[in-house]
Short mmCIF file of C-alpha atoms in Angstrom, two decimals:
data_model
loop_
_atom_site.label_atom_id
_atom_site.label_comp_id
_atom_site.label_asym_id
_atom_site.label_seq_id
_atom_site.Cartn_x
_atom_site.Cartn_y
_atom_site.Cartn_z
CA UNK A 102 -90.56 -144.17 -17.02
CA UNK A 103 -88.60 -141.65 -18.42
CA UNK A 104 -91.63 -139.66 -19.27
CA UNK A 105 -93.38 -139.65 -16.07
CA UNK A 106 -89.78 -138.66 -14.67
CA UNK A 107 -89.55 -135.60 -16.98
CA UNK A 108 -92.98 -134.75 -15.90
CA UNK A 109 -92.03 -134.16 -12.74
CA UNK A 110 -89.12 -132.69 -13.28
CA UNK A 111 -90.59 -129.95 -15.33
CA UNK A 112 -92.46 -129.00 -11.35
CA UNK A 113 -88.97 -127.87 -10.48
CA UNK A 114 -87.55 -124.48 -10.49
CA UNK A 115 -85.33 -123.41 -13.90
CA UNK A 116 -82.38 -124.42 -12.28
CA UNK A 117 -82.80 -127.10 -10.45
CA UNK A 118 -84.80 -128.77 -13.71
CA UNK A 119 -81.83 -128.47 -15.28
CA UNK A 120 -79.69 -130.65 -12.61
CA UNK A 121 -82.47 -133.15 -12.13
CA UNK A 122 -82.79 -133.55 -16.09
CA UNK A 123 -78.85 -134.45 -16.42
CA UNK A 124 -79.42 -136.74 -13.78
CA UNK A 125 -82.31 -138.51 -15.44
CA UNK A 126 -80.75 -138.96 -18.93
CA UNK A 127 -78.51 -140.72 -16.95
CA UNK A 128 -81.17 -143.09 -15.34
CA UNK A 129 -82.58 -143.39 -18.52
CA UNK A 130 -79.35 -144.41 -20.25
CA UNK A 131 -78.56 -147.22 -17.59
CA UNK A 132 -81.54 -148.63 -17.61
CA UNK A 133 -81.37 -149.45 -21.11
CA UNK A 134 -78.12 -150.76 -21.00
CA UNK A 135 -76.38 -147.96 -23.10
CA UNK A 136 -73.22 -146.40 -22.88
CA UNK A 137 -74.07 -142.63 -21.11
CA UNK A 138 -73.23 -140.31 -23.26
CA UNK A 139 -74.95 -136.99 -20.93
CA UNK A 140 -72.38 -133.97 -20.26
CA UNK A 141 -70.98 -134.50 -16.81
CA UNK A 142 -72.98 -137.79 -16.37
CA UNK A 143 -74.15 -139.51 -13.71
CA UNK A 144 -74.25 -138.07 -9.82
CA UNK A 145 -70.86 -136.64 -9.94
CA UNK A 146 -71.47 -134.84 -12.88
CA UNK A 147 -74.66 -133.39 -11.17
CA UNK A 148 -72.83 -132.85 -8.18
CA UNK A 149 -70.40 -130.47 -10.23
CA UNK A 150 -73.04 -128.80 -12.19
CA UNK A 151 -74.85 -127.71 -9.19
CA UNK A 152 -71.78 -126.56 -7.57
CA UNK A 153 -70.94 -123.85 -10.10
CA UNK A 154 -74.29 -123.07 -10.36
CA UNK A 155 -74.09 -122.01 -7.28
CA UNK A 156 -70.71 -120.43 -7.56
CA UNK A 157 -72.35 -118.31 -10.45
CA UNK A 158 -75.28 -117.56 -8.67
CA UNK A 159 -72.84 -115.79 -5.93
CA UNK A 160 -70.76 -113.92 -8.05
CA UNK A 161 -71.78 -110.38 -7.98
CA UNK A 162 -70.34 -108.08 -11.34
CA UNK A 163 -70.46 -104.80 -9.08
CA UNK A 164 -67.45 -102.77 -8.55
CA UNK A 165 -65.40 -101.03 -5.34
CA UNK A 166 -66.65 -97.66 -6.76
CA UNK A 167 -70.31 -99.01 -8.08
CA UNK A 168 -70.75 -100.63 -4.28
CA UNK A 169 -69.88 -97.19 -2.82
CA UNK A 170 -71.78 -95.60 -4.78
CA UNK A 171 -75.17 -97.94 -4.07
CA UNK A 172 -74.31 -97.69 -0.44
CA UNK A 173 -73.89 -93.91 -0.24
CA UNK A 174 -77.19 -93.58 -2.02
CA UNK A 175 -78.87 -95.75 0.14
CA UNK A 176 -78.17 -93.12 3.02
CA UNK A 177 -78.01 -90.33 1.97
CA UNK A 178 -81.74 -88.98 1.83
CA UNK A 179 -84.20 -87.00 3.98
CA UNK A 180 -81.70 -87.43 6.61
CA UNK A 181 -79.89 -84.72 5.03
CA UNK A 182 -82.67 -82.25 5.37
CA UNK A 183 -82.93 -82.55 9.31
CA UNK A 184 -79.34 -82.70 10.21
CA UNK A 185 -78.88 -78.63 10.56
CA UNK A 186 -82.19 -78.25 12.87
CA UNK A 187 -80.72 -81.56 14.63
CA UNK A 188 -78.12 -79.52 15.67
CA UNK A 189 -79.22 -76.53 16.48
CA UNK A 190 -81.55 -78.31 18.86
CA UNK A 191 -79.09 -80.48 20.03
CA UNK A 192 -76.09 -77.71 20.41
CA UNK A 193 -73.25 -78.84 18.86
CA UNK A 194 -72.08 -81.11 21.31
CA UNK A 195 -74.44 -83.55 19.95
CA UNK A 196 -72.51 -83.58 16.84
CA UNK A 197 -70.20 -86.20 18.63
CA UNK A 198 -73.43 -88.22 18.77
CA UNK A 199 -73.92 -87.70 15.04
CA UNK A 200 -70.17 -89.02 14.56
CA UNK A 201 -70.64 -91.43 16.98
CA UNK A 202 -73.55 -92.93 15.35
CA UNK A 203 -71.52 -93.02 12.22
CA UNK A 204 -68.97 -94.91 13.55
CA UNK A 205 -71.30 -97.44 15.19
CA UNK A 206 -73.09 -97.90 12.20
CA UNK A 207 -69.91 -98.43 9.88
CA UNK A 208 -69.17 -101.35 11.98
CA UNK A 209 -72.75 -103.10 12.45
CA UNK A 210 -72.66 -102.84 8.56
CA UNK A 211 -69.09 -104.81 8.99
CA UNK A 212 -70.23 -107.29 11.42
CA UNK A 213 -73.42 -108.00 8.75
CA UNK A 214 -70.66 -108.73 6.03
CA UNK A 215 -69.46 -111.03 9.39
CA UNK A 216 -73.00 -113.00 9.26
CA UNK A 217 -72.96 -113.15 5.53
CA UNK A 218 -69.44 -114.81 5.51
CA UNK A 219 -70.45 -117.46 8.56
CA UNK A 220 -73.81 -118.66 6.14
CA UNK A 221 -72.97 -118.28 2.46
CA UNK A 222 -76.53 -119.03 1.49
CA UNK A 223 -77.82 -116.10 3.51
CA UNK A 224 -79.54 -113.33 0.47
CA UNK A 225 -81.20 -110.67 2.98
CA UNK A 226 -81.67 -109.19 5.77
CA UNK A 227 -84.51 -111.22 6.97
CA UNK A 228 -82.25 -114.74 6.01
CA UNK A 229 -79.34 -113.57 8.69
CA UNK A 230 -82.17 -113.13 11.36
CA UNK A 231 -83.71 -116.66 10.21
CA UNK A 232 -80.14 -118.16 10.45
CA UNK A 233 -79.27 -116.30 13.92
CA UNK A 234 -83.16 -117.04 15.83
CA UNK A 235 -84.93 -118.84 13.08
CA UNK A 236 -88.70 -118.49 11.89
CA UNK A 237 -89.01 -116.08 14.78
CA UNK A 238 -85.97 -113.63 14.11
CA UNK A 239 -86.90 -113.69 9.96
CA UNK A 240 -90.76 -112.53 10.82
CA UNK A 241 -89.34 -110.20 13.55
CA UNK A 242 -86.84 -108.42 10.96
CA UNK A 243 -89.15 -108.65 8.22
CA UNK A 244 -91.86 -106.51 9.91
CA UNK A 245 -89.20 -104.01 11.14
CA UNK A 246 -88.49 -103.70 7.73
CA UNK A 247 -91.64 -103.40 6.09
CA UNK A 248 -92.69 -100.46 9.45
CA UNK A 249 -89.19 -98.47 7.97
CA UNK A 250 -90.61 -98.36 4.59
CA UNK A 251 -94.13 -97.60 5.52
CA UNK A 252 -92.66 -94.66 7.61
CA UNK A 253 -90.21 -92.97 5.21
CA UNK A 254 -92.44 -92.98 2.75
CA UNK A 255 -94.53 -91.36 4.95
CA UNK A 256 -92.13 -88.93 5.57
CA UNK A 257 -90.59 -88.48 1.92
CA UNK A 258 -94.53 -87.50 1.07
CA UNK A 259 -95.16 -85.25 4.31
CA UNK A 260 -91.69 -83.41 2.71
CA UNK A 261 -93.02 -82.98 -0.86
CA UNK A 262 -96.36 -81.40 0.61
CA UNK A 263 -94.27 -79.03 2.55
CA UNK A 264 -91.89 -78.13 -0.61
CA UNK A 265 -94.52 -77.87 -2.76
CA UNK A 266 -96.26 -75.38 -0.49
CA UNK A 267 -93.39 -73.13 -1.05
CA UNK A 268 -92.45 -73.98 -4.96
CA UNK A 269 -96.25 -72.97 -5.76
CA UNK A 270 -97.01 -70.34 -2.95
CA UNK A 271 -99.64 -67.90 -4.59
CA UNK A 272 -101.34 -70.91 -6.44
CA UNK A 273 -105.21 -71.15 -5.95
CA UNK A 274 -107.06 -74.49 -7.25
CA UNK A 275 -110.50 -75.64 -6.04
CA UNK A 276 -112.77 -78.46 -7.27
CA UNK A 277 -115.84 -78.38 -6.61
CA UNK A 278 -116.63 -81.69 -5.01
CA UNK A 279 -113.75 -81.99 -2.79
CA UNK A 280 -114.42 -78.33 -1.05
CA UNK A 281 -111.75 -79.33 2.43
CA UNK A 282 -108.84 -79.84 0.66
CA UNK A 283 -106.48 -76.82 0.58
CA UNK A 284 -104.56 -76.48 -2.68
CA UNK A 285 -101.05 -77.12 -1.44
CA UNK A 286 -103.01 -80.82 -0.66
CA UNK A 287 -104.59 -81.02 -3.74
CA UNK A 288 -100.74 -80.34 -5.96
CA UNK A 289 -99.70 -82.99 -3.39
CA UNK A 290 -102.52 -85.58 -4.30
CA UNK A 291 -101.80 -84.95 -7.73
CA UNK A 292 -97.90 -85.37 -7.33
CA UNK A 293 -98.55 -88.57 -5.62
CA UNK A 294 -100.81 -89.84 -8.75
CA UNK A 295 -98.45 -88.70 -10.64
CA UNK A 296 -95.94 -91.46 -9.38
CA UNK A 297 -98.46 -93.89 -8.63
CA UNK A 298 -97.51 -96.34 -12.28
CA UNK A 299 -94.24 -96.77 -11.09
CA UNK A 300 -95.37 -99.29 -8.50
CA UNK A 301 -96.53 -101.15 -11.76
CA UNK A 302 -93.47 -101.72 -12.71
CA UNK A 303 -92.36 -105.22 -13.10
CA UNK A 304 -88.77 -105.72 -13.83
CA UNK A 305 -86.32 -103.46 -11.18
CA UNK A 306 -84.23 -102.80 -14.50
CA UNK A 307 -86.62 -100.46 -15.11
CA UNK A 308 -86.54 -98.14 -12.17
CA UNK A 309 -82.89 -98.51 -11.23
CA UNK A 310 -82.38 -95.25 -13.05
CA UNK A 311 -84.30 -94.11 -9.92
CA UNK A 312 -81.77 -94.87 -7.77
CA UNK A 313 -79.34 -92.46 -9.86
CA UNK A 314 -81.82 -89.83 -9.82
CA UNK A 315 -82.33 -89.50 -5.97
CA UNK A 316 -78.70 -89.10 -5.54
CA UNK A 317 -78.42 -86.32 -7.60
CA UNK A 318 -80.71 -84.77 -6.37
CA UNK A 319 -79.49 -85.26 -2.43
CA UNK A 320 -76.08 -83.64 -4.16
CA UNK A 321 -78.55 -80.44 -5.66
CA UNK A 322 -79.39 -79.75 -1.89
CA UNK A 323 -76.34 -79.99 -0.66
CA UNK A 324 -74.90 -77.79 -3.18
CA UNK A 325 -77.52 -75.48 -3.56
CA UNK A 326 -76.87 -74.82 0.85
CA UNK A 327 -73.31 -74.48 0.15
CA UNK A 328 -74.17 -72.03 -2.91
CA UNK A 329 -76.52 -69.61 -0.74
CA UNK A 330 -74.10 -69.86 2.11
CA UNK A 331 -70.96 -68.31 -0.11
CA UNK A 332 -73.20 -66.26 -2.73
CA UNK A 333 -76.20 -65.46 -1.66
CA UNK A 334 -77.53 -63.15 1.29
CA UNK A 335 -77.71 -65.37 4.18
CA UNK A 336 -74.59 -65.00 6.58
CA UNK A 337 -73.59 -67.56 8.70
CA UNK A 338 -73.28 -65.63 11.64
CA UNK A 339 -75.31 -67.39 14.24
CA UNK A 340 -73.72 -68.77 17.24
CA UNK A 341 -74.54 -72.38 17.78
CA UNK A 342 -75.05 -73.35 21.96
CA UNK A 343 -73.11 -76.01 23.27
CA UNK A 344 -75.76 -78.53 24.63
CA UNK A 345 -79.53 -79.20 25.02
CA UNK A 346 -79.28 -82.34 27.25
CA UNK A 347 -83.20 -82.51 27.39
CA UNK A 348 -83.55 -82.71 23.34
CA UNK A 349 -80.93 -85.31 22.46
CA UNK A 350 -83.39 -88.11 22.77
CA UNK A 351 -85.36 -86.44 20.13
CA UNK A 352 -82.56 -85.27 17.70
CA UNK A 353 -81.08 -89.01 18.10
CA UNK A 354 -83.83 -90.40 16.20
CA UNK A 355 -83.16 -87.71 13.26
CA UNK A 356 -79.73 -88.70 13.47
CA UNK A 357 -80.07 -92.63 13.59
CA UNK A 358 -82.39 -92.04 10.56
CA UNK A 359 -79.98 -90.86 8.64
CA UNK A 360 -77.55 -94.14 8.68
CA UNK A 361 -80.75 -96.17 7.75
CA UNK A 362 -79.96 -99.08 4.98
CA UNK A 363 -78.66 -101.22 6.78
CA UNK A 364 -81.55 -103.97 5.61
CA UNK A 365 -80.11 -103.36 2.00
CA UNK A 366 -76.27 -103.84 2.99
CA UNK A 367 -76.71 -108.04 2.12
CA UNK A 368 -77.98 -107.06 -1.09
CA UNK A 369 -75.15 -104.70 -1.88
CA UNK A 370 -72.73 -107.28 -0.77
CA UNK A 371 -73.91 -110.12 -2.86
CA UNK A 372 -73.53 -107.86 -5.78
CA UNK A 373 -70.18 -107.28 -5.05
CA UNK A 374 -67.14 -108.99 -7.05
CA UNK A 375 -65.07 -109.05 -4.27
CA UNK A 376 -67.12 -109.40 -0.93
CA UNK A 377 -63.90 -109.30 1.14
CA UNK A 378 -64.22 -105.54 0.45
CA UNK A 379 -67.39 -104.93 1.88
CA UNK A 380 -66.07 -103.56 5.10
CA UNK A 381 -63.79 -100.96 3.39
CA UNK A 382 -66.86 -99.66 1.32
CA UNK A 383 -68.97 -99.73 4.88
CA UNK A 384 -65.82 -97.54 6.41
CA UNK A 385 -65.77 -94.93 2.99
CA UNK A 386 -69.23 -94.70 2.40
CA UNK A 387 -69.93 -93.79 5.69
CA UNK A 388 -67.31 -91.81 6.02
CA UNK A 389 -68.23 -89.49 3.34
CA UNK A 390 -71.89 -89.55 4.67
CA UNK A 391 -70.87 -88.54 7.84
CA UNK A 392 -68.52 -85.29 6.22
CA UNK A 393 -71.51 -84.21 4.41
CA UNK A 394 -74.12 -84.52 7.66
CA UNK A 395 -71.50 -82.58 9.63
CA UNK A 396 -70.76 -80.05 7.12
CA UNK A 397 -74.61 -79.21 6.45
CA UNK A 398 -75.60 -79.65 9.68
CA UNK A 399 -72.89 -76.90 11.01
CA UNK A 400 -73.01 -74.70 8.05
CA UNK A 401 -77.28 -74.64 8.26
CA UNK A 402 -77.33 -74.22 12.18
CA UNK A 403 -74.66 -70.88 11.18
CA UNK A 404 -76.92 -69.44 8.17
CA UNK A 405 -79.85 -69.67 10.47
CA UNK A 406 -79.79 -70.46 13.96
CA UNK A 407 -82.97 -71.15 15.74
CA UNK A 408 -84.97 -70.11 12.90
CA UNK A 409 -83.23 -72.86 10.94
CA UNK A 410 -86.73 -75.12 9.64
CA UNK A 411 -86.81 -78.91 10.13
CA UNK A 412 -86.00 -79.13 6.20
CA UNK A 413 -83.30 -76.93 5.59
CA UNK A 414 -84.22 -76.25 2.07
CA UNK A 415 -87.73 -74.49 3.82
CA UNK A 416 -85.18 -72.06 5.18
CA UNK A 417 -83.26 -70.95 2.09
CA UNK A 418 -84.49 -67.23 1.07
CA UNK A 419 -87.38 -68.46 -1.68
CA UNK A 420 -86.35 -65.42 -3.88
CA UNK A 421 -83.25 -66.79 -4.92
CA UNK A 422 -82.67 -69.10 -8.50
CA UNK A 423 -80.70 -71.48 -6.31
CA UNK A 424 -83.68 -71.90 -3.65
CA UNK A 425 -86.00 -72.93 -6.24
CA UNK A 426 -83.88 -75.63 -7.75
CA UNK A 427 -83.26 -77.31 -4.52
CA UNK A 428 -86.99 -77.21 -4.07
CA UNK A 429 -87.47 -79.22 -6.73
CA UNK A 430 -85.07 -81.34 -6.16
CA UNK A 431 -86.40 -82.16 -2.84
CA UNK A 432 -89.89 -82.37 -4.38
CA UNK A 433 -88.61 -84.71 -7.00
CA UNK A 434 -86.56 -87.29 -4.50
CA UNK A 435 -89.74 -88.63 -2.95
CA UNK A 436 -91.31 -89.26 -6.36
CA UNK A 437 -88.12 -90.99 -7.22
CA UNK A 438 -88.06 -93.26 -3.97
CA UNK A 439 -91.79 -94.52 -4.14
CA UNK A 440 -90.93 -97.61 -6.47
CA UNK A 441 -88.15 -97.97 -4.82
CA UNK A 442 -89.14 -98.72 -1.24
CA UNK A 443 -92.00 -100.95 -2.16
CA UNK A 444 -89.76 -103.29 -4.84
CA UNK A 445 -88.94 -105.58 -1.47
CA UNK A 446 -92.76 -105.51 -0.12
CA UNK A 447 -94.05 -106.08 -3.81
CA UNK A 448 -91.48 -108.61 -4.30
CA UNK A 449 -92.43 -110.72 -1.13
CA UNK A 450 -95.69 -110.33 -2.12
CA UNK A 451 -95.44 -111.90 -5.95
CA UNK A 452 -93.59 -114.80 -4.04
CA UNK A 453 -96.33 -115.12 -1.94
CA UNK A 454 -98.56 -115.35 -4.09
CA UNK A 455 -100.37 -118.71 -6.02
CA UNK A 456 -98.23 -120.71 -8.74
CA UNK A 457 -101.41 -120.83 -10.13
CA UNK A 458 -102.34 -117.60 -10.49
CA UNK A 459 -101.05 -115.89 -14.11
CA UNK A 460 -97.98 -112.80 -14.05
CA UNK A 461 -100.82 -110.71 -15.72
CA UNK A 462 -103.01 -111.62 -12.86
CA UNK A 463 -100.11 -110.86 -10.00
CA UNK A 464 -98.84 -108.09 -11.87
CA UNK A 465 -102.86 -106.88 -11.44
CA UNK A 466 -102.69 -107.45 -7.52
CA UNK A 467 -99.28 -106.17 -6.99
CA UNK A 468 -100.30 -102.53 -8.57
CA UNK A 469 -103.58 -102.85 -6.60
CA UNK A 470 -102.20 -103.51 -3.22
CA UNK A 471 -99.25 -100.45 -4.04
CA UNK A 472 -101.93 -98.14 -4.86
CA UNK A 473 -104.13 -99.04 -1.62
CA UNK A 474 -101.28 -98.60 0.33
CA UNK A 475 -99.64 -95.43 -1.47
CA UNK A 476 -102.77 -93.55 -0.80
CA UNK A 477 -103.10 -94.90 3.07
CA UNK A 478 -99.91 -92.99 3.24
CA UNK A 479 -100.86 -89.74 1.22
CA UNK A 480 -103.77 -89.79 3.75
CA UNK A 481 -101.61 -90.48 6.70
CA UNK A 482 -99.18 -87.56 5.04
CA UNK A 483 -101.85 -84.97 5.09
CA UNK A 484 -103.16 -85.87 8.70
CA UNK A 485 -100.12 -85.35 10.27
CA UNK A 486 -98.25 -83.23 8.36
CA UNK A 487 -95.06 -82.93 10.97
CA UNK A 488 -91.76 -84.22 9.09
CA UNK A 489 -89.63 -83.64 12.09
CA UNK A 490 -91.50 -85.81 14.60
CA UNK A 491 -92.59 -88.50 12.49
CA UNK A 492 -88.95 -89.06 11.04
CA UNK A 493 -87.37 -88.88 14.62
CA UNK A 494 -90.09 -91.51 15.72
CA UNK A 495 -88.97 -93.60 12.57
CA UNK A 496 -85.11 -93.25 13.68
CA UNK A 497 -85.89 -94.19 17.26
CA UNK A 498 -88.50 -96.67 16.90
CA UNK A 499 -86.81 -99.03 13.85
CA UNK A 500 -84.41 -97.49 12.39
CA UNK A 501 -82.13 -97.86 15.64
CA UNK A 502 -82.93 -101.77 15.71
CA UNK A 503 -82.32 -102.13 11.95
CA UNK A 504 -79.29 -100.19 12.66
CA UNK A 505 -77.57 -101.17 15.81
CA UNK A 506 -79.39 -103.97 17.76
CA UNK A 507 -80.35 -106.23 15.25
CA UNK A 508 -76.94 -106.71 13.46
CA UNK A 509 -74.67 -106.85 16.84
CA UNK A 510 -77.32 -109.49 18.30
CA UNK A 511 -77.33 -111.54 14.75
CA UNK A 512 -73.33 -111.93 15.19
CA UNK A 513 -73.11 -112.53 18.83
CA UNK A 514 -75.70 -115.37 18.11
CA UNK A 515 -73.93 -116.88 15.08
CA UNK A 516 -70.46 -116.48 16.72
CA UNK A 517 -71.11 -117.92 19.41
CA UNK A 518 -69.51 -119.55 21.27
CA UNK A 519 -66.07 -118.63 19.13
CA UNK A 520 -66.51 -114.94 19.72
CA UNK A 521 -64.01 -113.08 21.99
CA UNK A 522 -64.46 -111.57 25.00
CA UNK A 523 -63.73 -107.69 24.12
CA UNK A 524 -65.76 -108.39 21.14
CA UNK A 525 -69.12 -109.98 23.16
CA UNK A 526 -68.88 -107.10 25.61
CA UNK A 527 -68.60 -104.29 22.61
CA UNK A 528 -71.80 -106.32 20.68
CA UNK A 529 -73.66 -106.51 24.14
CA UNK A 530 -72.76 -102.53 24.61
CA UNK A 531 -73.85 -101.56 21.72
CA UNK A 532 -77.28 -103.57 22.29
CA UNK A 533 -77.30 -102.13 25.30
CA UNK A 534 -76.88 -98.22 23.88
CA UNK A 535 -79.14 -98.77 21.25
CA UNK A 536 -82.06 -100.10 22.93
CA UNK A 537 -81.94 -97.17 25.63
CA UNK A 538 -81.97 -94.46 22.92
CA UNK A 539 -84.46 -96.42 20.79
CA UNK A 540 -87.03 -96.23 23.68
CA UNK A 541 -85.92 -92.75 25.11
CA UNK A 542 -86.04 -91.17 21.71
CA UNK A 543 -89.64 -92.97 20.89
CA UNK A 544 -90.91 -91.64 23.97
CA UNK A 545 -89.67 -88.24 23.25
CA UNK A 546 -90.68 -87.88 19.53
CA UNK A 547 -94.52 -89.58 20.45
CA UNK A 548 -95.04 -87.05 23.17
CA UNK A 549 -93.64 -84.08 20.66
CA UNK A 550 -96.16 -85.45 17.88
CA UNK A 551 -98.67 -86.29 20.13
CA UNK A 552 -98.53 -82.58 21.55
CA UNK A 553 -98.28 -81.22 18.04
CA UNK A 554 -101.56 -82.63 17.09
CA UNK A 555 -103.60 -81.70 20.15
CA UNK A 556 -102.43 -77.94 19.23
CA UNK A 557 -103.47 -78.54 15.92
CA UNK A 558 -107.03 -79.71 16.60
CA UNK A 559 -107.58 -77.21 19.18
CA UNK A 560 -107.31 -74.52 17.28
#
């Protein structure tokens, strides 16, 4: 008996094995009428084991300053690049919008630590929308997710063709069986190929450091604006107008894009040590993101007014040292992102996968399906090579729901019916805000793409 037991225990996962193996020494001790003499014997002792299993499984080793850190990372990308044309277009009465969005933002990411608290079990994203509308709201989050992805990383590799156009200007290369491809889309095929083994990767451990790496180089661009502002031989001298009412819808999605993360924030607060902090690393991280879209945005719409190109660093003068290093620092950060963004599609997809099937064999099909799909977006990247409307599109069409909706409908749902009033109505308004600029600003941005490529083909 006590074979055919430990047979089927060895079916279970490591740790639950383990629990099911104390328990079954214990069987097995009974039933041949000897003294137990198992660690934590019998049901109680399982009981306990399993308990600070769990207790160990939640404690996270990460820091106030390592969280804030991860978080501000997390943001802080190609939302950067866009904030200065955002404003421009926008006038800089929009920037209350930016600030506003900020704010909003820092307190879905609170009311997510909310929803973690109220299900302790809860690992992701996707589990809060499971616990708050079940099988319905985990698919329904999960795709969102998984279109955010796809659509930045359509966007990070539509902003390292562009960059690399103007890192390599002057280069010629031509192969001879491939006679429609210009060279800057050629460097930009090879860039791609270039990064295309780090999908391969296995363990995360191994491209953390990647994580690092992007957010020095967001800091390069940053400083490298800052640098040509006060050295170099831009002025800002350019006088900023106050509103365009008729492009906010399309500079909200820019904005909104860059406070996306929010599908990582349950990650980030597992990991912490002390979870009760998670709302004062929301309130600094943000902050600081906020300082540094407001700063660049002001300071780029001032160096070069309505010249100022969706990327910023496509406006520095290309002359300068400083130019070329935040070049290649912004052709470097999409490189840096592409493991990255697919760890949580390649992940799902290992778990998705066969028991039966051998690592070697998913490793195989998690590599092919990242390649397939990292060249579906190199092709979509060179096809519609316009950064500003495609990342506007991705703030207004998911990031916004990822952002606002999603998170203030989650904790109405799992507060209710305990929630306050003044809280209900602020959940319900921003719901209510976020789904109106979601669909204004996805209208807007399609019919700005959509008109961008009929110009395109027609000439």
């Amino acid at each position: 008996m006590l074979g055919k037991l430990r047979k089927s225990v060895a079916k279970l996962p490591f740790r639950e094995s383990n629990l099911a193996l104390k328990q079954v020494k214990c069987d097995a001790c009974i039933e041949e009428n000897g003294v137990c003499k198992c660690d934590n014997g019998g049901i109680q002792g399982m009981v306990m084991t399993e308990d600070a299993a769990d207790q160990q499984a939640r404690s996270g080793n990460s820091s106030f300053l390592h969280a804030v850190l991860n978080m501000s990372g997390m943001l802080i990308g190609l939302g950067q690049l866009s904030t200065p044309y955002a404003l421009e277009n926008g006038g800089w009465g929009s920037v209350f919008l930016l600030v506003g969005l900020g704010f909003i933002c820092t307190y879905t990411s609170h009311v997510l630590g909310k929803c973690l608290d109220k299900n302790p079990k809860s690992e992701s994203f996707a589990d809060i929308g499971e616990n708050a509308f079940g099988r319905k709201g985990r698919v329904l989050t999960a795709t969102f997710i998984y279109i955010e992805i796809f659509m930045a990383l359509v966007s990070y590799t539509i902003s390292l063709h562009d960059n690399l156009i103007t890192v390599l200007s002057g280069t010629q290369i031509k192969l001879p069986g491939v006679p429609n491809l210009h060279t800057s889309q050629l460097i930009t095929v090879v860039a791609v190929l270039i990064a295309l083994p780090s999908l391969w990767l296995r363990d995360l451990s191994s491209i953390s450091f990647l994580s690092s790496g992007g957010i020095l180089m967001s800091l390069v661009i940053f400083i490298s604006v800052v640098c040509t502002a006060a050295f170099g031989s831009v002025e800002a001298n350019h006088s900023i107008p106050f509103l365009h009412v008729k492009n906010i819808p399309a500079i909200s999605g820019l904005y909104i894009y860059s406070y996306a993360g929010h599908f990582v924030f349950p990650n980030l607060y597992k990991a912490m040590k002390d979870p009760s902090k998670f709302t004062k690393v929301s309130i600094v991280s943000f902050a600081a993101c906020t300082l540094l879209y407001t700063a660049l945005a002001f300071l780029g719409a001032k160096m070069f007014g309505p010249e100022v190109n969706p990327q910023i660093t496509l406006s520095l003068p290309r002359h300068h040292f400083i130019t070329k290093i935040a070049l290649w620092a912004t052709v470097l950060t999409p490189m840096t992102k592409y493991a990255l963004e697919f760890a949580p599609f390649a992940i799902q997809l290992e778990n998705n996968l066969p028991d039966s099937l051998s690592s070697r064999m998913k490793l195989i099909i998690r590599g092919f399906v990242g390649s397939i799909l990292l060249l579906v977006i190199l092709s979509l990247a060179l096809s519609v090579p316009y950064f500003e409307h495609v990342l506007s599109l991705t703030g207004s069409l998911v990031s916004v729901c990822i952002c606002m909706t999603f998170p203030s409908a989650f904790y109405i749902k799992l507060s209710w019916p305990h929630i306050s009033k003044p809280v209900l109505i602020l959940n319900l308004f921003l719901i209510a805000f976020g789904s109106i600029l979601g669909v204004l600003g996805t209208i807007s941005s399609a019919k700005m793409l959509i008109k961008t490529l009929l110009r395109a083909h027609s000439t």
